[in-house]
Structure formats: C-alpha cells, structure tokens
Short mmCIF file of C-alpha atoms and ligand atoms in Angstrom, two decimals:
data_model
loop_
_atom_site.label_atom_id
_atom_site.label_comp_id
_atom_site.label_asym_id
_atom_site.label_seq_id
_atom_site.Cartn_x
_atom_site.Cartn_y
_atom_site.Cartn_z
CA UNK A 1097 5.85 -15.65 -12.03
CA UNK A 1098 3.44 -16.01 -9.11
CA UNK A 1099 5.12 -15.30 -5.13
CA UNK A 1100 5.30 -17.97 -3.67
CA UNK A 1101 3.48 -18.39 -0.03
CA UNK A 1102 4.13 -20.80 2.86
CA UNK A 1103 2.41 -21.54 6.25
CA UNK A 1104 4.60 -24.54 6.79
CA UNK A 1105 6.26 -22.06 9.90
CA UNK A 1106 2.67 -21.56 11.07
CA UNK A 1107 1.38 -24.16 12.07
CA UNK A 1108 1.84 -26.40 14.99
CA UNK A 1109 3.23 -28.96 16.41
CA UNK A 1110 6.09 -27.33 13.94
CA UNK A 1111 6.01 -23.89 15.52
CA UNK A 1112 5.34 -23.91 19.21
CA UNK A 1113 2.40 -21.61 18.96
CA UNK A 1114 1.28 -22.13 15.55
CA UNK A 1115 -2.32 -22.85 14.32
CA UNK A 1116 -3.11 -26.42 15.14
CA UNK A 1117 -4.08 -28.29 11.87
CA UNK A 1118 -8.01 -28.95 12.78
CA UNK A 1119 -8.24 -25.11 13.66
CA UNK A 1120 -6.84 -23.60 10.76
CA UNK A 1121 -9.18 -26.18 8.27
CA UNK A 1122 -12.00 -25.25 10.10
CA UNK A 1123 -11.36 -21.44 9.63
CA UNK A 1124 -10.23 -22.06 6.25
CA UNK A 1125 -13.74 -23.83 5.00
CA UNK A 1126 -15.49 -20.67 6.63
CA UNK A 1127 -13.69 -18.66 3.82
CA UNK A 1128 -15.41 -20.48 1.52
CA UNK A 1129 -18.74 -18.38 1.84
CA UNK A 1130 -16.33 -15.62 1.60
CA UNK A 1131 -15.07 -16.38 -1.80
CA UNK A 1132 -18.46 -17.52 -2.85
CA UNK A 1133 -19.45 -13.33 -1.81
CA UNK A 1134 -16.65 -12.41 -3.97
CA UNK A 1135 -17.31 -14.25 -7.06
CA UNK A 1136 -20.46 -13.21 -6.82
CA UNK A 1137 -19.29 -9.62 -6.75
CA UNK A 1138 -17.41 -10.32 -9.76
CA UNK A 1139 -20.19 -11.46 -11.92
CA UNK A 1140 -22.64 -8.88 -10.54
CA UNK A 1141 -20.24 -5.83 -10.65
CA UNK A 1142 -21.18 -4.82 -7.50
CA UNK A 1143 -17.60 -4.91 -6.07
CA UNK A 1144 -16.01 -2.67 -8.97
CA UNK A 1145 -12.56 -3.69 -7.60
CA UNK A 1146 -12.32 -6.60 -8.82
CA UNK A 1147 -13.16 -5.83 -12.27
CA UNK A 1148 -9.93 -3.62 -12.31
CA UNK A 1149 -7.53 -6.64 -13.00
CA UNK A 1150 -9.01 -7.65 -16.15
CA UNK A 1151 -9.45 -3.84 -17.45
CA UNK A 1152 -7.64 -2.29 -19.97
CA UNK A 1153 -9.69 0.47 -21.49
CA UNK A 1154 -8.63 2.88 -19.37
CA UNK A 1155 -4.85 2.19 -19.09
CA UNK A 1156 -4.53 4.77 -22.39
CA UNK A 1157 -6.46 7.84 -20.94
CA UNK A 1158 -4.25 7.74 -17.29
CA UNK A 1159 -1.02 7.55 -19.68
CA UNK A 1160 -1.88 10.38 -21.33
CA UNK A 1161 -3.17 12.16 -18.43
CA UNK A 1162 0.47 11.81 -16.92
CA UNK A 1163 2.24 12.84 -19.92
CA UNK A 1164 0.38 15.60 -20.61
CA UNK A 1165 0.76 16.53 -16.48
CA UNK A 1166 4.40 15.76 -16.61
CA UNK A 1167 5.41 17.25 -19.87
CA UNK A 1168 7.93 19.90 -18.84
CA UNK A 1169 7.39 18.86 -15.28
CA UNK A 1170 10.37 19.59 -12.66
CA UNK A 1171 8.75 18.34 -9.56
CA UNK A 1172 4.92 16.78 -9.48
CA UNK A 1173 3.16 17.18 -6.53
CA UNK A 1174 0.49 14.50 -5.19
CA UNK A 1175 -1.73 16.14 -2.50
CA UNK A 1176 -4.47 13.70 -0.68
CA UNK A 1177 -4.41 11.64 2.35
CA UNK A 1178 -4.63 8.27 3.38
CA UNK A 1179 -5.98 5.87 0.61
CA UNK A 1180 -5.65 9.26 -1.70
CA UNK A 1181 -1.70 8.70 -1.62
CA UNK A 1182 -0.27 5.35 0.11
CA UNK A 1183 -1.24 3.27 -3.27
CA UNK A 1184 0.61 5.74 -5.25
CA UNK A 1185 3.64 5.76 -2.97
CA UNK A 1186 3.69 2.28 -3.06
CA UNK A 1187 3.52 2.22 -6.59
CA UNK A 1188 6.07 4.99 -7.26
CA UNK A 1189 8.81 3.27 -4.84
CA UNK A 1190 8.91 0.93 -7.75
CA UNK A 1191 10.35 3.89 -9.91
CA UNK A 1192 12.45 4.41 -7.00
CA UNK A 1193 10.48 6.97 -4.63
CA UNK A 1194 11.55 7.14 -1.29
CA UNK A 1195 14.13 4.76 -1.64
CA UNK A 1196 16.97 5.61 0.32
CA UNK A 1197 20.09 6.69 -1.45
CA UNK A 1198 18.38 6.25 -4.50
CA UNK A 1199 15.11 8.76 -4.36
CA UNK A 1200 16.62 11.88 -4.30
CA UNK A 1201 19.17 10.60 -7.50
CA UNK A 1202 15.79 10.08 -9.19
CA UNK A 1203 15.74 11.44 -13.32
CA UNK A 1204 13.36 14.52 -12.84
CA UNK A 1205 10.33 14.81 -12.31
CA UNK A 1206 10.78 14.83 -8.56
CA UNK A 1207 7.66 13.52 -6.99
CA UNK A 1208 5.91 14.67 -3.67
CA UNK A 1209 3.63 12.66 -1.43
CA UNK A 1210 2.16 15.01 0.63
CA UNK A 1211 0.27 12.77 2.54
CA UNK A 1212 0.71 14.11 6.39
CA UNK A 1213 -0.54 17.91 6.96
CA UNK A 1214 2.50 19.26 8.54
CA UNK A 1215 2.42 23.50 8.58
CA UNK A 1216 6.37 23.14 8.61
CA UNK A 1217 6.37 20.89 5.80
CA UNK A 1218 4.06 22.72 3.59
CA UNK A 1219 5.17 25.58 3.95
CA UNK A 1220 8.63 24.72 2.97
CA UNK A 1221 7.73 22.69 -0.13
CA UNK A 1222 5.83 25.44 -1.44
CA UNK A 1223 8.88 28.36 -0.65
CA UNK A 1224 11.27 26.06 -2.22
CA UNK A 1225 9.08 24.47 -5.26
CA UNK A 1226 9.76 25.89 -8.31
CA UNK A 1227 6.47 26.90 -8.97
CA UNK A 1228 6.00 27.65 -12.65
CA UNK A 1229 7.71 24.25 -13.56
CA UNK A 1230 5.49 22.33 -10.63
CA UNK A 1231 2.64 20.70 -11.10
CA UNK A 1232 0.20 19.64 -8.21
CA UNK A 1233 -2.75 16.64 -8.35
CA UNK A 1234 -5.30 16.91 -5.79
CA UNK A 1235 -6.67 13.80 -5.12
CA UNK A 1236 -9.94 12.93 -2.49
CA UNK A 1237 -12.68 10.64 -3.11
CA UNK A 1238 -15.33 12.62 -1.37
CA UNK A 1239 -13.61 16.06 -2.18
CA UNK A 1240 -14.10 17.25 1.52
CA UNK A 1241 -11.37 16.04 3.44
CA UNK A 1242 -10.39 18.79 5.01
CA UNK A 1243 -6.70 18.02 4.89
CA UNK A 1244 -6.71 17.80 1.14
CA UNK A 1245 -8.72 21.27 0.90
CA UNK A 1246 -6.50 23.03 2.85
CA UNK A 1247 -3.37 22.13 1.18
CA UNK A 1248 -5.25 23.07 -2.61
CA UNK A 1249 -6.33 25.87 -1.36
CA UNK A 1250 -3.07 26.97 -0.42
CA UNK A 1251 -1.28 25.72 -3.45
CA UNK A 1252 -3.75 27.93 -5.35
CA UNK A 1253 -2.93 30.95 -3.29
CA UNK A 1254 0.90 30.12 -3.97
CA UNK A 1255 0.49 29.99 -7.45
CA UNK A 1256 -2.01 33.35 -7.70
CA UNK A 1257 1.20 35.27 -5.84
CA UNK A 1258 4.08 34.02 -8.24
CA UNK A 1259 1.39 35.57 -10.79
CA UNK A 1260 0.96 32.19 -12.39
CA UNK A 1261 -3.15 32.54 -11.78
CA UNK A 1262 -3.78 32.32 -15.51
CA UNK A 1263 -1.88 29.00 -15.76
CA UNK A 1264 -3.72 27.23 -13.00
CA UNK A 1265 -5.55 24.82 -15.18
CA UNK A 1266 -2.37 23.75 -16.97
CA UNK A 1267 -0.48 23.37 -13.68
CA UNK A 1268 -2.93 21.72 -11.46
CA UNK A 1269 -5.20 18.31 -11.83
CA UNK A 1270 -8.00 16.96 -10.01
CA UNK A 1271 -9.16 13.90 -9.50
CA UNK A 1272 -12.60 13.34 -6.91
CA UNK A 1273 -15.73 11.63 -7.47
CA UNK A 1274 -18.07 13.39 -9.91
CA UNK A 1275 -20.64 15.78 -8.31
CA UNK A 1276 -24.27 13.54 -8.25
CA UNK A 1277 -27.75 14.08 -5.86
CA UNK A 1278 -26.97 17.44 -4.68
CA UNK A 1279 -23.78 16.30 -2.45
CA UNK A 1280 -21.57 19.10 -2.36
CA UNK A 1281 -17.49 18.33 -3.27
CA UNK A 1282 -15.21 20.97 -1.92
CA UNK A 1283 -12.63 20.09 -3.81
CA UNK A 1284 -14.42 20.71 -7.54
CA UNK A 1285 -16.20 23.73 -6.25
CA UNK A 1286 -12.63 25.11 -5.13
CA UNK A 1287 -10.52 24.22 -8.25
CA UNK A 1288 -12.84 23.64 -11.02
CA UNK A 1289 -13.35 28.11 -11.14
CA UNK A 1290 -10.14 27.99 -11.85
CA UNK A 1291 -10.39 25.94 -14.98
CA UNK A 1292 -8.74 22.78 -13.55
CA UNK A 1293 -9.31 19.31 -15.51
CA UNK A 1294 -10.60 16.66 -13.07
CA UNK A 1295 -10.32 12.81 -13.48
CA UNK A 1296 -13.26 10.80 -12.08
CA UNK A 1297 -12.59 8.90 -8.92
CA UNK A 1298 -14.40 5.48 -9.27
CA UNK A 1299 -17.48 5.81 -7.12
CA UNK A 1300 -17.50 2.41 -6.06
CA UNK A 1301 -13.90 2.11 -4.78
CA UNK A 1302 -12.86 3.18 -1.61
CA UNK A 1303 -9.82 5.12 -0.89
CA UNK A 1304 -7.72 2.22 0.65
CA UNK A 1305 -8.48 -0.44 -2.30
CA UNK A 1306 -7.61 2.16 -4.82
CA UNK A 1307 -4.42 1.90 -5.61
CA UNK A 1308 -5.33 -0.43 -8.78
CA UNK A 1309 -7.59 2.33 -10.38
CA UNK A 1310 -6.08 6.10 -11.77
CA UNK A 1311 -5.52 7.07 -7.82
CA UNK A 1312 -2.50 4.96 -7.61
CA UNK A 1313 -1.83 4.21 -11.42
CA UNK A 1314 -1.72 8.39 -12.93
CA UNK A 1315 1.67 8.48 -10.32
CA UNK A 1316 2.77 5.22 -11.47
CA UNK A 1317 2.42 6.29 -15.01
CA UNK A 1318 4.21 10.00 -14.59
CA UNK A 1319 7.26 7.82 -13.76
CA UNK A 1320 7.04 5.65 -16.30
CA UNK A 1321 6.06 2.57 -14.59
CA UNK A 1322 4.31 0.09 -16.73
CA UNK A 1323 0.61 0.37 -15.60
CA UNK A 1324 -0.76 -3.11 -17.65
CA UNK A 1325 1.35 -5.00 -15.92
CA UNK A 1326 0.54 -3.74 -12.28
CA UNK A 1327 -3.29 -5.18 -13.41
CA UNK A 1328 -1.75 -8.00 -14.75
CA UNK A 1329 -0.39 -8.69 -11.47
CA UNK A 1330 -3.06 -8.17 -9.77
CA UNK A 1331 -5.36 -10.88 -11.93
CA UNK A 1332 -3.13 -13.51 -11.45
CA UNK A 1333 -3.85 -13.08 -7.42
CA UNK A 1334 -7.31 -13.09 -8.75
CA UNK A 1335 -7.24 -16.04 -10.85
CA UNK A 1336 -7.22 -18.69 -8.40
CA UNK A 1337 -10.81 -16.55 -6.99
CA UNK A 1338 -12.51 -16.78 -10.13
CA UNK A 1339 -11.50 -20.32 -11.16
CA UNK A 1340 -13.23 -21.87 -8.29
CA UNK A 1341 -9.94 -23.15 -6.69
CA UNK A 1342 -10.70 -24.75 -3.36
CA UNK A 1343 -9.93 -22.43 -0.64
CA UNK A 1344 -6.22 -24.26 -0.02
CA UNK A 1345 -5.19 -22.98 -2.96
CA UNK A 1346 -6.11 -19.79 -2.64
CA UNK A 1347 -3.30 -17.72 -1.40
CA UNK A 1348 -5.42 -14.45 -0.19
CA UNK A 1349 -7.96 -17.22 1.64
CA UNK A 1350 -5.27 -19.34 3.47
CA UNK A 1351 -3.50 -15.51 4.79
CA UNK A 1352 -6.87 -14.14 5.90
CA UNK A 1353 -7.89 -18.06 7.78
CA UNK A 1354 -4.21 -17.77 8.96
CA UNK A 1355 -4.71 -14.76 10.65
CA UNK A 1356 -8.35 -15.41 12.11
CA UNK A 1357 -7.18 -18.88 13.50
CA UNK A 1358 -4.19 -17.35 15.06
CA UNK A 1359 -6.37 -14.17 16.38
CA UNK A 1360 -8.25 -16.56 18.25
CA UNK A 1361 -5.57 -17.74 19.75
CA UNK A 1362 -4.20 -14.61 21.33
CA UNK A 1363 -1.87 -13.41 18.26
CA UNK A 1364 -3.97 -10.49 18.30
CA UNK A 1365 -1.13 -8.26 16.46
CA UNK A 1366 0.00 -8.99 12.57
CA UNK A 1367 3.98 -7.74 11.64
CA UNK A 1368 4.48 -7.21 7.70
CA UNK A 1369 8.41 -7.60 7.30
CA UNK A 1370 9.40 -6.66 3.63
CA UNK A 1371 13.05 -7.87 3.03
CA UNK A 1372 13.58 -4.90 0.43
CA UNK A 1373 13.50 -1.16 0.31
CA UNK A 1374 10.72 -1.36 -2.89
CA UNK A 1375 8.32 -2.89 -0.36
CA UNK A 1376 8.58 -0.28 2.61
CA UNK A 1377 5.68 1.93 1.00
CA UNK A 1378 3.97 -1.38 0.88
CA UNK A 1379 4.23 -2.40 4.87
CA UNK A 1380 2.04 1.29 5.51
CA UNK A 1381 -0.07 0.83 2.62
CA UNK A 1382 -0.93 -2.55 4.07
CA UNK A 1383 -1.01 -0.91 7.48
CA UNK A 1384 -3.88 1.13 6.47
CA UNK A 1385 -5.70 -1.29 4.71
CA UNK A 1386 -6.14 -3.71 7.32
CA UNK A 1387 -6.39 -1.63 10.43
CA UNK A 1388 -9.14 0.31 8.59
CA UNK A 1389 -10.92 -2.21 7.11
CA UNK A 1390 -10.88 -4.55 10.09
CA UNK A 1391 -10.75 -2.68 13.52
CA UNK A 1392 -14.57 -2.46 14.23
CA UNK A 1393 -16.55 -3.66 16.75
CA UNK A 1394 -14.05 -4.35 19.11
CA UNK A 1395 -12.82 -6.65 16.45
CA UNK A 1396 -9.55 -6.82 14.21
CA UNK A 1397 -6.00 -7.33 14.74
CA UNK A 1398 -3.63 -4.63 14.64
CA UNK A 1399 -0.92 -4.39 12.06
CA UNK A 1400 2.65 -3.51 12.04
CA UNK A 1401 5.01 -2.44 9.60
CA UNK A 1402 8.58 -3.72 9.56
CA UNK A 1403 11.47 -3.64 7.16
CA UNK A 1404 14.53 -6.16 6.68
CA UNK A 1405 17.14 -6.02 7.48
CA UNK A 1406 16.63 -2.68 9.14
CA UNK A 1407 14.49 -3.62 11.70
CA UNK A 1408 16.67 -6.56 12.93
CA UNK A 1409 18.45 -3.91 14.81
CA UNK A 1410 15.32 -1.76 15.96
CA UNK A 1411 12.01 -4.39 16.69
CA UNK A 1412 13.12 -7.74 16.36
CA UNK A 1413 14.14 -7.82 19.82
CA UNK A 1414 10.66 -7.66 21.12
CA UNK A 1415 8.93 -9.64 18.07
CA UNK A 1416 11.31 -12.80 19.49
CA UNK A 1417 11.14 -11.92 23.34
CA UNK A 1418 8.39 -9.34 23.96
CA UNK A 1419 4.73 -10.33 24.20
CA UNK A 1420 3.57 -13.35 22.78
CA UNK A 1421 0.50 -12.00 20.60
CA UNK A 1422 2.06 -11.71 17.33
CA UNK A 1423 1.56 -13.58 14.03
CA UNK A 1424 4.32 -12.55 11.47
CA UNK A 1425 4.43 -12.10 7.63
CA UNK A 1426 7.95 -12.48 6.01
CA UNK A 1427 8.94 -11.14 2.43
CA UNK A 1428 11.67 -11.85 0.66
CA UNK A 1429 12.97 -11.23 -2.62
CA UNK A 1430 15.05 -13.53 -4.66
CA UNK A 1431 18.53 -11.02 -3.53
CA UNK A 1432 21.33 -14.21 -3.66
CA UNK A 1433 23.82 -13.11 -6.14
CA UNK A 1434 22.63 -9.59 -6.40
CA UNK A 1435 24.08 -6.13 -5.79
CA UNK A 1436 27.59 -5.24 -5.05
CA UNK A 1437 30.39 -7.85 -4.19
CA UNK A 1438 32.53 -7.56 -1.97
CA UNK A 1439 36.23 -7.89 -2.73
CA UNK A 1440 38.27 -10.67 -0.33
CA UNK A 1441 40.83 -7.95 0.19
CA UNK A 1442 38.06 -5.90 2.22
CA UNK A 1443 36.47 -9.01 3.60
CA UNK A 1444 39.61 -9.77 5.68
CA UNK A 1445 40.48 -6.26 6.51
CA UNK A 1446 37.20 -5.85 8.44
CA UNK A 1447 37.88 -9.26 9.93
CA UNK A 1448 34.56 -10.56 8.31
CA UNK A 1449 36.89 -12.71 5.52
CA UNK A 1450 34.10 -15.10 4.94
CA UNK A 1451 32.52 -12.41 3.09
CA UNK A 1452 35.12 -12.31 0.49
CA UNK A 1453 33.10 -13.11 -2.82
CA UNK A 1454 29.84 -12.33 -1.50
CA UNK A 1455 27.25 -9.68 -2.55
CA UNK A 1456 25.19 -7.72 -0.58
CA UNK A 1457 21.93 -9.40 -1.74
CA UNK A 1458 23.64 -12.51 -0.48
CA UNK A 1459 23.61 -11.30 3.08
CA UNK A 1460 20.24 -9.89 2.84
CA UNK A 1461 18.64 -13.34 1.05
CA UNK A 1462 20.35 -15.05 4.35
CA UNK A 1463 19.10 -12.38 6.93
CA UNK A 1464 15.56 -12.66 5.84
CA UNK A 1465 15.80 -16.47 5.77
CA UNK A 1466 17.05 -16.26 9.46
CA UNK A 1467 14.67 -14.43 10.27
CA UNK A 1468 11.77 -16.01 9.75
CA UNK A 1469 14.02 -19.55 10.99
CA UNK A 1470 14.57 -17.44 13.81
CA UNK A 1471 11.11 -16.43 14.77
CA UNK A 1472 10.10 -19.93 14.28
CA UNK A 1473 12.28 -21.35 16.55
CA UNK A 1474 11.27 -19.10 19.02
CA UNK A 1475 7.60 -20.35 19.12
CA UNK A 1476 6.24 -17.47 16.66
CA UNK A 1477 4.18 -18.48 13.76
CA UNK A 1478 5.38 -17.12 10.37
CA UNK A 1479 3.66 -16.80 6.95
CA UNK A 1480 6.42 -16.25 4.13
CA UNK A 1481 5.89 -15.02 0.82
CA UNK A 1482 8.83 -14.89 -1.56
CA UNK A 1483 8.97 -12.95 -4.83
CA UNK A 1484 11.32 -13.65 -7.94
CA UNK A 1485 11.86 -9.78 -8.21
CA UNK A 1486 10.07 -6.46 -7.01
CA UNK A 1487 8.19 -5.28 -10.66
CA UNK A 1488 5.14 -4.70 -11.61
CA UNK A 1489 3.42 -7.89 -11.73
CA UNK A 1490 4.63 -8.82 -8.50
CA UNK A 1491 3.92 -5.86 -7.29
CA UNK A 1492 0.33 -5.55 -8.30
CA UNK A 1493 -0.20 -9.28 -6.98
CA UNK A 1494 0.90 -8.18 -3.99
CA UNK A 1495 -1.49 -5.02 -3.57
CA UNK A 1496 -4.67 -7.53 -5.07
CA UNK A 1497 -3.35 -10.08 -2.88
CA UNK A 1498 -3.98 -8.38 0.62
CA UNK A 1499 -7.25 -6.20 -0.57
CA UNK A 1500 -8.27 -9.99 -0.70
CA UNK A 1501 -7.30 -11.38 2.23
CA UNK A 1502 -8.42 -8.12 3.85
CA UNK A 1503 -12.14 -8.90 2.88
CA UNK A 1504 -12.26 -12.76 3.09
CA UNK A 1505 -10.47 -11.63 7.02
CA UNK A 1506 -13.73 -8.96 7.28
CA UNK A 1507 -15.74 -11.79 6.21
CA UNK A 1508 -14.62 -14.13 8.95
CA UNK A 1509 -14.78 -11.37 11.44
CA UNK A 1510 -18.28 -10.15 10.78
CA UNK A 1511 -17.51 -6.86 9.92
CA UNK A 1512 -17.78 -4.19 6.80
CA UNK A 1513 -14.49 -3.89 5.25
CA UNK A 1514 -15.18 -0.83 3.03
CA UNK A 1515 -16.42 1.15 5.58
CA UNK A 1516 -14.44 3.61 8.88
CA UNK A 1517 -17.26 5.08 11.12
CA UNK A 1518 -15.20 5.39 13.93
CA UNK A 1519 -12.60 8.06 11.96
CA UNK A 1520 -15.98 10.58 11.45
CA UNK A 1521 -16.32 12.22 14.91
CA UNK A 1522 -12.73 13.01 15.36
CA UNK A 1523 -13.47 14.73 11.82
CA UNK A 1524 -16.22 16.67 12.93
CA UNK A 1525 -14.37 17.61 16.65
CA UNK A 1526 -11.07 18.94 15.28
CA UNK A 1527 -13.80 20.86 12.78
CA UNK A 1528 -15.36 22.36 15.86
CA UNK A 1529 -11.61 23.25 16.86
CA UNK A 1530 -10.41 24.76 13.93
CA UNK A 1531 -13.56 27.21 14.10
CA UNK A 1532 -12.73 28.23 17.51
CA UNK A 1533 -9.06 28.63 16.82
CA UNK A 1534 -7.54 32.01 16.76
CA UNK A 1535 -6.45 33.71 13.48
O1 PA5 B 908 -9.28 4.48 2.87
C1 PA5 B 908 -10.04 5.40 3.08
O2 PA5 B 908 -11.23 5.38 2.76
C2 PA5 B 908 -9.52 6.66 3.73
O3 PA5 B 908 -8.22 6.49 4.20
C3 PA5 B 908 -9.54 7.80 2.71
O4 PA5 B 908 -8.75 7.44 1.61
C4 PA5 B 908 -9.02 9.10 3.32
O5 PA5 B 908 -9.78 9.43 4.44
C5 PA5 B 908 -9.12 10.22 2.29
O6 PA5 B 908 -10.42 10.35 1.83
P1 PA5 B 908 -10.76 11.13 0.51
O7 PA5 B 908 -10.16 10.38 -0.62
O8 PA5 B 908 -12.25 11.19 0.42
O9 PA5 B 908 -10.15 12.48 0.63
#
C-alpha cells in the first residue's frame, strides 16, 4: 500500500507562510522537463538507478553472498563511509539495528556500521570482536577512500595477529568497482593478495543512491530482510514516473516543486521528522542525500534530521519559534492501537487517568498529528507523508521516493546531483596532513 503524501499544510492562504497556489504550479510544470530527463534515462539506461526497481536477477547472488558471509557469523562487520553504509543502516534498522532497546536484544549476528573513523572506536571493536567468528565487508565505490583503507588495513593486521591470516578470504568480503583503464583501487590491490572475494559495485551508481543495489541490500539480506520487496517498493514510487502521470500526481515531483517554491521564499532549511524509531537511519540517510546532491553553487537547501516524539523535547522549540526559514517533512506511521496498553490502575496513579486503555502507539499517532497541526498553526509549511507500517515496501518507496525528488530538486536548481566537487580538496589537505604527521 502506497504512503500517502499531503501538501494541504503547505500551502497558503492555509498556512501563513505556505507556497501560494500560482507559485507552487508554476514550479511544479518546471518539473515536467525533469521527469521527461528521467524517463528518458529509463529507456536509455543511462541512469542505471532506475532500472534497479524492476530487477530481479540479481536478488539470488546477494542472498547467497550473505548466507555464505553470515554462516557461522557472531558479529558482521560493515566498513565504508558515507553512501558505502547509511543505505545499509537504513535498511538494517528494519531488522532492528540501532533501535533503541531493541538493537542490542538483536538474534546474532550482531551487525557493525562503522561508518565514522573514530581511533577510540576502532580500536575497541577490534579488542573486543571475537575475531575468528567475525566477519568484515569492506565496501567503497572508488576503493580509495582513505577512511575505508585504513580501517581494512587494520582489520587485516588484526586478523594476521590472532593467527587467522590463512582464513582471511573466508572472513572478509569486498565489494568496489571493478578495476578498468588503468585506475588504480586501493581497496582490491590491498585485500584481493589476500584471497578476498569481491562483489562488483555498480559503476554507474553513486554512493548516496545506492542503497537499492548489493551496497545496501547484502546487509539487508544477512539479517534476513526480504530484499524483493525493498525493489518492489521502490517501483511503485517509480510507477507514477514511467506511466506518464502528470506531474500532480507524482509524489517525488510535487516534494522536490514543494521545496524549490518554498526555497525561494526564504525556507532555505528542510526538517525530516520520522514519527518512528525504524525511520531514524532514514532522516541521515536522507541528510546525505540531499545536502550532497544539492549544495553546489551557492545553491541547495540544507537538511535536518529529526525524530518523533524525541525531538519534541530537544528542537521543536526552535522549529515553532526560532527562525522562520524552515519547510518541514512529517512521517507518521499508522501507531493507533499499537504497542503496549496501559492499564487504568497506572493511568490514575500517575495522575494521567485519561490514559487508562490507551497504548503507546496511541500517544505517538496523536503526537505526530500535533505536530505537524502544531507547526501549521504556527505559520510553518508542512509536507506529511503517512505509512500503513514500516516494511519493506514502504521502506524501499521511501528510499526511491527521495533519490527522486532529490534529482527532479537538482533539476530545478540547475545543478549535478550525482556529483560532490567541493568534498575533494579537504580529501587531498588532510592527505597532505596525515603525511606530515608524526609516527
Ligand atoms: O555519496 C557519495 O558519493 C559519497 O558519500 C561516497 O559514498 C563516500 O565518499 C564513500 O565513497 P566510496 O564508496 O568511493 O568509498
């Protein structure tokens, strides 16, 4: 079942500082050239990512690369940075990653994101790992980030002193771009002596619209998740793209002319608020993909990450009162009814008696409501988006969803979406540093 989206908070004379009606139609028939690019992407293959939906030939060689991985597995570690890991920890919060209370309760394996380079961190994970029942994917595109070399290359050295060198092939995976024109790839000429197996990164998908290919579906499938029906999801968000809908009805089209027509007028930041703990890997996935797809040439809007109810007691204070240059995004989950219930007996002895009979997803379906109401009320234009549940399908409509809007919203801009030339000479600076560094 589809999510369901609404602008109706968004526009104005409704919401104080909404979109007026003339402005948002006229942005929204300039996406039209952008879905035009896109289906013309589709039939040309030029745009790879969208022919990911509809696949299925590959779904059976990334299950069997995670069972094989897994088989035996206590903990799996993911190494890779950025788009190398967010799609897979959004994915793998399905299986309950990183959920709190629930994550560490996880059935083995135990799964590791090590997507920050933190010498503490590291260097803990690998005293405490058991390391002949661990296994580690390395995962980089390019195979030269320099993050993701250093961490493999100290993984190996771990696993060469517990004397498990002979077993390096068995315990460790790769998965980069394959080696082609002479362009050197760290990451194969560092593990590949050592007999490790290597997956092929798509060569025309970038790191941050990964997550529907084996970057962000070989974590989903070591847990078990049901990797079909993350595509699935993400071709009905397709659909509408490919069947020539007008751009009204195409969800990813009215977010990204949403967000343009509001840009211009001054709500230059975008808040993600994900009523549920399965979406928090989502918010920084989505993070990434839009401030690094969009935040060139002076241009873009910058994105936030927020959580309900969580954050009602942490940045709602300023998205209400502080500056007025935000748009908002609102999910919710259908939560009425759902989770615990609380007794009446413990309703009225914490004076809150009106609770009696209620569940927790009760309170949570109202918070998120309120919110947005809230925000409304307040002048701030909201875009909700409500799911039936958090699975799969919803999930991987979600993910297709904002790749989408992300490139009809580059379109509008002016700007190349799968590109981040500003992120190289910080590269090549902390390079210089590292050389100069003291041993
Ligand atoms: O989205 C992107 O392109 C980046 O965030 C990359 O994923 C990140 O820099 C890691 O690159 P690589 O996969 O080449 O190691």
């Amino acid at each position: 079942m589809p999510f369901v989206q609404s602008i109706d908070f968004a526009q104005s004379p409704r919401v104080s500082e909404g979109v007026p009606a003339d402005a948002f139609a006229a942005t929204l028939k300039r996406t039209e050239a952008a879905l035009d690019w896109l289906r013309g992407r589709h039939a040309d293959g030029k745009l790879p990512l969208l022919r990911l939906p509809a696949q299925r030939d590959d779904l059976d060689g990334i299950t069997q690369a995670a069972r094989k991985l897994a088989a035996g597995a206590t903990d799996v570690v993911l190494l890779g940075t950025g788009g190398s890991s967010l799609g897979g920890q959004t994915l793998a919060q399905l299986a309950g990653h990183a959920v709190p209370g629930v994550g560490l309760l996880r059935d083995p394996p135990r799964i590791h994101f090590m997507d920050n380079l933190d010498p503490e961190s590291f260097a803990s994970l690998l005293a405490r790992l058991p390391l002949a029942t661990s296994r580690f994917v390395a995962i980089s595109k390019s195979g030269g980030t320099g993050e993701t070399l250093m961490q493999s290359a100290v993984v190996l050295a771990a696993l060469r002193g517990a004397g498990l060198e002979k077993r390096i092939g068995e315990l460790v995976l790769g998965l980069s771009e394959p080696v082609s024109g002479g362009k050197r790839n760290g990451l194969r000429d560092l593990l590949e002596p050592f007999g490790v197996p290597f997956l092929e990164h798509d060569t025309g998908v970038g790191g941050r619209f990964s997550v529907l290919t084996n970057v962000g579906l070989l974590p989903a499938a070591i847990l078990g998740l049901n990797i079909g029906a993350i595509r699935a999801g993400a071709a009905a968000a397709l659909a509408p793209v490919l069947e020539r809908k007008p751009a009204a009805e195409v969800p990813a089209a009215v977010g990204a002319a949403l967000s343009m027509a509001l840009a211009e007028r001054g709500k230059r930041t975008t808040v993600l608020m994900a009523y549920a703990d399965k979406l928090e890997r989502l918010t920084r996935w989505y993070v990434q993909l839009w401030a690094e797809s969009l935040g060139k040439d002076g241009k873009g809007t910058t994105p936030i990450g927020a959580l309900g109810p969580v954050d009602q007691h942490s940045q709602l204070q300023l998205f209400i009162a502080g500056p007025r240059d935000k748009m908002f995004t609102v999910i919710t989950v259908d939560a009425a009814g759902k989770g615990p219930r609380i007794e009446a007996e413990f309703a009225k002895l914490c004076g809150e008696p009106d609770f009696a009979g209620k569940t927790i997803g009760d309170l949570v379906a109202a918070q998120g409501r309120a919110t947005a109401e809230t925000l409304a009320k307040n002048g701030c234009p909201v875009r909700t988006i409500h799911l039936k549940k958090v699975d799969e399908a919803s999930l991987g409509e979600l993910l297709m969803h904002f790749m989408l809007e992300t490139i009809i919203a580059a379109h509008l801009l002016g700007v190349d979406a799968f590109d981040q030339p500003a992120v190289e000479e910080g590269k090549i600076l902390a390079k210089k540093y590292l050389v100069g560094a003291s041993a």
